[in-house]
């Protein structure tokens, strides 16, 4: 039986959950051996509507993609749930919709509406008491204790490290299953946050925005869950740009310098075509 996310977190070591924006990416990550997957809001905004992560997607759009990704894999899916899409009543519905969709965990962030990707400038935050109330509402709304609620703060780049830790502590005291502080800027900050916040800690790797540490190094600092939210979407965008430029320049997809294409047989294997025939 596939371990639940709480089961994975009870094991020694860090749980690594690479991000993806679609079910194909989720299947590839799972077949590579990862035991948890992350659904990126940034990547979904790019892949669904071709727009930056500015809070443009609705809860129903996010949940629909979460349902499709969760159904395509046999491991826990952790999902971005932005700010909960409104007030406390919206947060209750958000939790119930994500849980019913088969998602294993969500994180709720303390940004004001309209929100932005945590790596962007110009973020604004709600008071920590307001976000703590959302987290309590989310925890009360879940039907299974195995559905985890992660309290996220984007305060580090807005108000500094100390405010981020104080907010993380408030979210832990509100009962969040894990706490996620975005954009910690050094291993020292990371280590101190783990030591001071009374809850298991998650970390998001956004390349060139946080310290360039390996998963092992981040685990050694005391973090329990590690997400790579937008990395695979950046890889996809780089591949697609190279593919488009090569095809436009060469007039063929088979030029020697063109990006390599996955053999059709391998592609069908990823999707389980052989099993579908039985």
PDB file of C-alpha atoms in Angstrom, residues 13-17 34 190 203 205 211-228:
ATOM      1  CA  UNK A  13      14.956  12.063   6.296  1.00  0.00           C
ATOM      2  CA  UNK A  14      13.316  14.672   4.111  1.00  0.00           C
ATOM      3  CA  UNK A  15      10.363  14.098   1.763  1.00  0.00           C
ATOM      4  CA  UNK A  16      11.159  15.516  -1.685  1.00  0.00           C
ATOM      5  CA  UNK A  17       8.190  16.582  -3.821  1.00  0.00           C
ATOM      6  CA  UNK A  34       9.601  10.261  -6.216  1.00  0.00           C
ATOM      7  CA  UNK A 190      16.918  28.240   7.592  1.00  0.00           C
ATOM      8  CA  UNK A 203      10.860  24.541   2.187  1.00  0.00           C
ATOM      9  CA  UNK A 205      13.334  25.785  -3.766  1.00  0.00           C
ATOM     10  CA  UNK A 211      20.438  29.242  -1.173  1.00  0.00           C
ATOM     11  CA  UNK A 212      21.641  26.652  -3.744  1.00  0.00           C
ATOM     12  CA  UNK A 213      21.560  23.653  -1.416  1.00  0.00           C
ATOM     13  CA  UNK A 214      20.940  20.011  -2.215  1.00  0.00           C
ATOM     14  CA  UNK A 215      17.960  18.097  -0.859  1.00  0.00           C
ATOM     15  CA  UNK A 216      20.307  16.300   1.521  1.00  0.00           C
ATOM     16  CA  UNK A 217      21.708  19.572   2.841  1.00  0.00           C
ATOM     17  CA  UNK A 218      18.227  21.007   3.361  1.00  0.00           C
ATOM     18  CA  UNK A 219      17.233  17.859   5.209  1.00  0.00           C
ATOM     19  CA  UNK A 220      20.294  18.179   7.427  1.00  0.00           C
ATOM     20  CA  UNK A 221      19.117  21.672   8.398  1.00  0.00           C
ATOM     21  CA  UNK A 222      15.997  20.036   9.846  1.00  0.00           C
ATOM     22  CA  UNK A 223      13.350  20.493   7.160  1.00  0.00           C
ATOM     23  CA  UNK A 224      10.849  17.666   6.703  1.00  0.00           C
ATOM     24  CA  UNK A 225       9.286  18.489   3.309  1.00  0.00           C
ATOM     25  CA  UNK A 226      11.003  19.929   0.245  1.00  0.00           C
ATOM     26  CA  UNK A 227       9.143  21.201  -2.811  1.00  0.00           C
ATOM     27  CA  UNK A 228      10.510  22.348  -6.171  1.00  0.00           C
TER      28      UNK A 228
END
